[in-house]
Short mmCIF file of C-alpha atoms in Angstrom, two decimals:
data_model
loop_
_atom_site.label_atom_id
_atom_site.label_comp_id
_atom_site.label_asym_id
_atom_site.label_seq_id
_atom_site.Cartn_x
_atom_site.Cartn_y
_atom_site.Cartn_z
CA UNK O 11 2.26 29.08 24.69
CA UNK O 12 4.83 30.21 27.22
CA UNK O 13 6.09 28.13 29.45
CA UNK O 14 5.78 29.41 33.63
CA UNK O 15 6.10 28.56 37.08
CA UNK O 16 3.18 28.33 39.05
CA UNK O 17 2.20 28.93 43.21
CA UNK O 18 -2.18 28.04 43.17
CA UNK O 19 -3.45 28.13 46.96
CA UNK O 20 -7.41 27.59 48.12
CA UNK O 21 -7.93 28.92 51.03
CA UNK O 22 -11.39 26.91 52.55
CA UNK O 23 -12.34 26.40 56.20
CA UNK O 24 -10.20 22.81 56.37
CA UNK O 25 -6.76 25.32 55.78
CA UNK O 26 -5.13 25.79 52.41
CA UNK O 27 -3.87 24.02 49.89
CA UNK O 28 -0.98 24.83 47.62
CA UNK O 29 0.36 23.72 44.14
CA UNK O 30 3.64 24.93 42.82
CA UNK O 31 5.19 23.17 39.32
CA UNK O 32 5.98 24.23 35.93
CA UNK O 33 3.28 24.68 33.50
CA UNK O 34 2.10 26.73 30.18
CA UNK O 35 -0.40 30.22 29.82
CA UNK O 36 -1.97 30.84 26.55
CA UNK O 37 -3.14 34.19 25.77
CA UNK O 38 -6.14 33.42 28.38
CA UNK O 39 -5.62 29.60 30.05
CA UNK O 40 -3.19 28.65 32.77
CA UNK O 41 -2.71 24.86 31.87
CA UNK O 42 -0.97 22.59 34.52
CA UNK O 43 -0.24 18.89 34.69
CA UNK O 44 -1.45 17.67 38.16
CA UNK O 45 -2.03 13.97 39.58
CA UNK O 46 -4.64 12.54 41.24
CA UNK O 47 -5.02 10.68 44.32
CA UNK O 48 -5.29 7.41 42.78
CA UNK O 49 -1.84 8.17 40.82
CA UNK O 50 -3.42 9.23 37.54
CA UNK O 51 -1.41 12.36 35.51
CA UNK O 52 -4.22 14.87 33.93
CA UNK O 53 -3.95 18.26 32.48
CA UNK O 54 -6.15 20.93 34.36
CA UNK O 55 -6.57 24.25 32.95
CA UNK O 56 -7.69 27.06 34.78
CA UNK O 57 -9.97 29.18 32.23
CA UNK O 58 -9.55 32.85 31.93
CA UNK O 59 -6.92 33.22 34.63
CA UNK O 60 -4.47 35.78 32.59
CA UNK O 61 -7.29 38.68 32.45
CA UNK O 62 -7.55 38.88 36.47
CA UNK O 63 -3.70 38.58 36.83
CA UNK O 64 -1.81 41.67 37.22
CA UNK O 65 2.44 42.16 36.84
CA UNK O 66 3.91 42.72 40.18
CA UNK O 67 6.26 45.85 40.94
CA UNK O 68 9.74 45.70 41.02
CA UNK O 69 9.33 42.59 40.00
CA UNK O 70 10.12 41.60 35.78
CA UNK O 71 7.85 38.67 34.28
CA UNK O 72 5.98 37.82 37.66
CA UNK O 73 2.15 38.22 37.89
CA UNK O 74 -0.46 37.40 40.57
CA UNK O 75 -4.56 37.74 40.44
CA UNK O 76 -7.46 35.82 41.99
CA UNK O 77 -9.13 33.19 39.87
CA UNK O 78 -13.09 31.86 40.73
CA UNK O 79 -14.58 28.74 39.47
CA UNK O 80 -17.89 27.85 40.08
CA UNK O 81 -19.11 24.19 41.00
CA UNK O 82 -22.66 23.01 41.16
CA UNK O 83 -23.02 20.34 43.44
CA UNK O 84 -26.01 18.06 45.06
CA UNK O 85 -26.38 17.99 48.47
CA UNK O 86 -29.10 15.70 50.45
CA UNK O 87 -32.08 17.35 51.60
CA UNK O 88 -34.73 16.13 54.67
CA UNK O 89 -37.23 17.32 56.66
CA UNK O 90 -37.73 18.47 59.95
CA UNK O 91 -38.18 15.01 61.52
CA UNK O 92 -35.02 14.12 59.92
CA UNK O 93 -35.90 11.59 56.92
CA UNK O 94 -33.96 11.62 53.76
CA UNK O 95 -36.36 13.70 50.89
CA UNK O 96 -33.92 13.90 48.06
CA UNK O 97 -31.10 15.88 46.53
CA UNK O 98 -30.99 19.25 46.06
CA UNK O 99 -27.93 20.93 43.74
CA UNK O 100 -26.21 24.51 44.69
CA UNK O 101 -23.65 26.16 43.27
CA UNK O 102 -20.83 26.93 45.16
CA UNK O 103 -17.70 29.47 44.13
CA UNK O 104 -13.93 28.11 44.86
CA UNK O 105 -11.22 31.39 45.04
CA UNK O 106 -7.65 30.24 44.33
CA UNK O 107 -5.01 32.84 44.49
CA UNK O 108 -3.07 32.77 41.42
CA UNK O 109 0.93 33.77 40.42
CA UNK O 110 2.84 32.91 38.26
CA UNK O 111 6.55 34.36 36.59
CA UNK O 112 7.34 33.96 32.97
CA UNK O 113 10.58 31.49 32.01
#
């Protein structure tokens, strides 16, 4: 493992979201230590993110890609009049621009 610093943003249609910190890249995995909004510390690794990522020019140890994850979530479904008739699940994809440089 080598250890990096990190910029993630999501661009959705609420605006962006950014993390920057210091985490580690295997020979695939970007792993990062993140907290959630209750307070709780977990590790979150972002699968297969070195193969997209490409080295930037003029510019030693730094690389940047795109990275996709896809979600399957369950939305609620009704009818024309309006009534509740269930859940139906979709998949959704999440884009998050990537970079990293090497320490």
């Amino acid at each position: 493992m080598k250890k990096v610093v990190y910029s993630i943003s999501r661009l959705n249609r609420f605006g962006s979201n950014k993390m920057t910190g210091v985490g580690f890249i295997t020979d695939e995995d970007l792993i990062i230590a993140c907290v959630s909004q209750k307070g709780n510390p977990y590790i979150r690794v972002f699968e297969d993110c070195v193969k997209n990522c490409h080295a930037i020019p003029n510019r030693d140890g730094e690389f940047k890609g795109p990275h996709y994850e896809i979600l399957e979530v369950e939305v609620e479904t009704k009818n024309g009049s309006g009534e509740f008739t269930g859940y139906d699940k979709r998949e959704i994809e999440i884009e998050y621009s990537v970079r990293y440089k090497l320490v």
